[in-house]
Amino acid sequence: MKIEIYTKSTCPYCYRAKDLLAKKKLKFTEYDLLDDPELRTEMIERANGLSTVPQIFINDKYLSDCDGLYTLEQNGTLDSIIEKNTWVQKVSF
């Protein structure tokens, strides 16, 4: 499973989203828009016009922002998405 997250290093919602992914021991690629502002246009296109951070993608498909990620976690859907991909890449922290 490929997980990508667009963030800004000053964004508390980004830290919350990354924290949840880390607690689940999921490996993800982070794109910090403050380091590379040109990625913002890419993110907006991929996220169907959404311009806030974080924006999270799994296997090149839009998943959610931070609030949506936590909603998926609370209702058990996030685990279901992860479990359906038995080849999920997990890391030790």
PDB file of C-alpha atoms in Angstrom:
ATOM      1  CA  MET A   1       0.000   0.000   0.000  1.00  0.00           C
ATOM      2  CA  LYS A   2       1.339   3.396  -0.934  1.00  0.00           C
ATOM      3  CA  ILE A   3       0.301   6.179   1.437  1.00  0.00           C
ATOM      4  CA  GLU A   4       1.043   9.809   0.592  1.00  0.00           C
ATOM      5  CA  ILE A   5       0.264  12.849   2.704  1.00  0.00           C
ATOM      6  CA  TYR A   6       0.559  16.511   1.742  1.00  0.00           C
ATOM      7  CA  THR A   7       1.374  18.650   4.778  1.00  0.00           C
ATOM      8  CA  LYS A   8       2.762  21.891   6.094  1.00  0.00           C
ATOM      9  CA  SER A   9       5.249  21.737   8.954  1.00  0.00           C
ATOM     10  CA  THR A  10       3.274  24.409  10.820  1.00  0.00           C
ATOM     11  CA  CYS A  11      -0.078  22.585  10.629  1.00  0.00           C
ATOM     12  CA  PRO A  12      -1.414  20.907  13.795  1.00  0.00           C
ATOM     13  CA  TYR A  13      -3.898  18.853  11.756  1.00  0.00           C
ATOM     14  CA  CYS A  14      -1.000  17.469   9.741  1.00  0.00           C
ATOM     15  CA  TYR A  15       0.721  16.350  12.935  1.00  0.00           C
ATOM     16  CA  ARG A  16      -2.501  14.656  14.104  1.00  0.00           C
ATOM     17  CA  ALA A  17      -2.899  12.786  10.814  1.00  0.00           C
ATOM     18  CA  LYS A  18       0.744  11.686  10.755  1.00  0.00           C
ATOM     19  CA  ASP A  19       0.487  10.625  14.395  1.00  0.00           C
ATOM     20  CA  LEU A  20      -2.468   8.357  13.657  1.00  0.00           C
ATOM     21  CA  LEU A  21      -0.690   6.772  10.698  1.00  0.00           C
ATOM     22  CA  ALA A  22       2.441   6.294  12.826  1.00  0.00           C
ATOM     23  CA  LYS A  23       0.433   4.729  15.671  1.00  0.00           C
ATOM     24  CA  LYS A  24      -0.858   2.222  13.139  1.00  0.00           C
ATOM     25  CA  LYS A  25       2.789   1.662  12.124  1.00  0.00           C
ATOM     26  CA  LEU A  26       2.056   2.568   8.522  1.00  0.00           C
ATOM     27  CA  LYS A  27       4.792   3.840   6.274  1.00  0.00           C
ATOM     28  CA  PHE A  28       3.919   7.002   4.352  1.00  0.00           C
ATOM     29  CA  THR A  29       5.539   9.529   2.096  1.00  0.00           C
ATOM     30  CA  GLU A  30       5.180  13.123   3.227  1.00  0.00           C
ATOM     31  CA  TYR A  31       5.201  16.121   0.912  1.00  0.00           C
ATOM     32  CA  ASP A  32       5.676  19.372   2.834  1.00  0.00           C
ATOM     33  CA  LEU A  33       4.199  22.249   0.852  1.00  0.00           C
ATOM     34  CA  LEU A  34       6.414  24.732   2.704  1.00  0.00           C
ATOM     35  CA  ASP A  35       9.495  22.949   1.351  1.00  0.00           C
ATOM     36  CA  ASP A  36       8.107  22.759  -2.190  1.00  0.00           C
ATOM     37  CA  PRO A  37       5.223  25.190  -2.844  1.00  0.00           C
ATOM     38  CA  GLU A  38       4.776  23.876  -6.402  1.00  0.00           C
ATOM     39  CA  LEU A  39       3.352  20.684  -4.899  1.00  0.00           C
ATOM     40  CA  ARG A  40       0.282  22.669  -3.815  1.00  0.00           C
ATOM     41  CA  THR A  41      -1.102  22.711  -7.363  1.00  0.00           C
ATOM     42  CA  GLU A  42      -0.507  18.968  -7.668  1.00  0.00           C
ATOM     43  CA  MET A  43      -2.264  18.335  -4.348  1.00  0.00           C
ATOM     44  CA  ILE A  44      -5.281  20.465  -5.292  1.00  0.00           C
ATOM     45  CA  GLU A  45      -5.656  18.604  -8.585  1.00  0.00           C
ATOM     46  CA  ARG A  46      -5.351  15.208  -6.925  1.00  0.00           C
ATOM     47  CA  ALA A  47      -7.755  16.170  -4.103  1.00  0.00           C
ATOM     48  CA  ASN A  48     -10.501  17.333  -6.463  1.00  0.00           C
ATOM     49  CA  GLY A  49     -10.006  21.017  -5.687  1.00  0.00           C
ATOM     50  CA  LEU A  50      -9.451  20.774  -1.937  1.00  0.00           C
ATOM     51  CA  SER A  51      -6.696  23.119  -0.853  1.00  0.00           C
ATOM     52  CA  THR A  52      -6.325  22.578   2.896  1.00  0.00           C
ATOM     53  CA  VAL A  53      -3.723  20.324   4.447  1.00  0.00           C
ATOM     54  CA  PRO A  54      -3.321  17.546   5.162  1.00  0.00           C
ATOM     55  CA  GLN A  55      -4.610  15.654   2.153  1.00  0.00           C
ATOM     56  CA  ILE A  56      -4.092  11.900   2.261  1.00  0.00           C
ATOM     57  CA  PHE A  57      -3.945   9.412  -0.604  1.00  0.00           C
ATOM     58  CA  ILE A  58      -3.801   5.629  -0.588  1.00  0.00           C
ATOM     59  CA  ASN A  59      -2.666   3.832  -3.719  1.00  0.00           C
ATOM     60  CA  ASP A  60      -2.952   7.059  -5.722  1.00  0.00           C
ATOM     61  CA  LYS A  61      -6.603   7.540  -4.730  1.00  0.00           C
ATOM     62  CA  TYR A  62      -7.852  10.337  -2.540  1.00  0.00           C
ATOM     63  CA  LEU A  63      -8.692   9.157   0.971  1.00  0.00           C
ATOM     64  CA  SER A  64      -9.364  12.177   3.165  1.00  0.00           C
ATOM     65  CA  ASP A  65      -8.166  15.101   5.195  1.00  0.00           C
ATOM     66  CA  CYS A  66      -7.348  14.885   8.919  1.00  0.00           C
ATOM     67  CA  ASP A  67     -10.933  15.047  10.187  1.00  0.00           C
ATOM     68  CA  GLY A  68     -12.012  12.434   7.691  1.00  0.00           C
ATOM     69  CA  LEU A  69      -9.096  10.189   8.640  1.00  0.00           C
ATOM     70  CA  TYR A  70     -10.151  10.279  12.291  1.00  0.00           C
ATOM     71  CA  THR A  71     -13.776   9.646  11.306  1.00  0.00           C
ATOM     72  CA  LEU A  72     -12.656   6.573   9.356  1.00  0.00           C
ATOM     73  CA  GLU A  73     -10.674   5.469  12.417  1.00  0.00           C
ATOM     74  CA  GLN A  74     -13.586   5.978  14.811  1.00  0.00           C
ATOM     75  CA  ASN A  75     -16.043   3.986  12.740  1.00  0.00           C
ATOM     76  CA  GLY A  76     -13.582   1.184  11.972  1.00  0.00           C
ATOM     77  CA  THR A  77     -13.438   1.875   8.253  1.00  0.00           C
ATOM     78  CA  LEU A  78      -9.739   2.800   8.270  1.00  0.00           C
ATOM     79  CA  ASP A  79      -8.769  -0.599   9.659  1.00  0.00           C
ATOM     80  CA  SER A  80     -10.962  -2.221   7.042  1.00  0.00           C
ATOM     81  CA  ILE A  81      -9.192  -0.315   4.268  1.00  0.00           C
ATOM     82  CA  ILE A  82      -5.816  -1.337   5.686  1.00  0.00           C
ATOM     83  CA  GLU A  83      -6.745  -4.974   6.353  1.00  0.00           C
ATOM     84  CA  LYS A  84      -8.036  -5.499   2.816  1.00  0.00           C
ATOM     85  CA  ASN A  85      -4.508  -4.829   1.634  1.00  0.00           C
ATOM     86  CA  THR A  86      -2.540  -7.677   3.159  1.00  0.00           C
ATOM     87  CA  TRP A  87       0.657  -6.261   1.689  1.00  0.00           C
ATOM     88  CA  VAL A  88       0.462  -3.078   3.759  1.00  0.00           C
ATOM     89  CA  GLN A  89       3.922  -1.820   4.492  1.00  0.00           C
ATOM     90  CA  LYS A  90       4.354  -1.313   8.232  1.00  0.00           C
ATOM     91  CA  VAL A  91       7.394   0.047   9.997  1.00  0.00           C
ATOM     92  CA  SER A  92       8.694  -0.005  13.530  1.00  0.00           C
ATOM     93  CA  PHE A  93       8.855   3.257  15.432  1.00  0.00           C
TER      94      PHE A  93
END
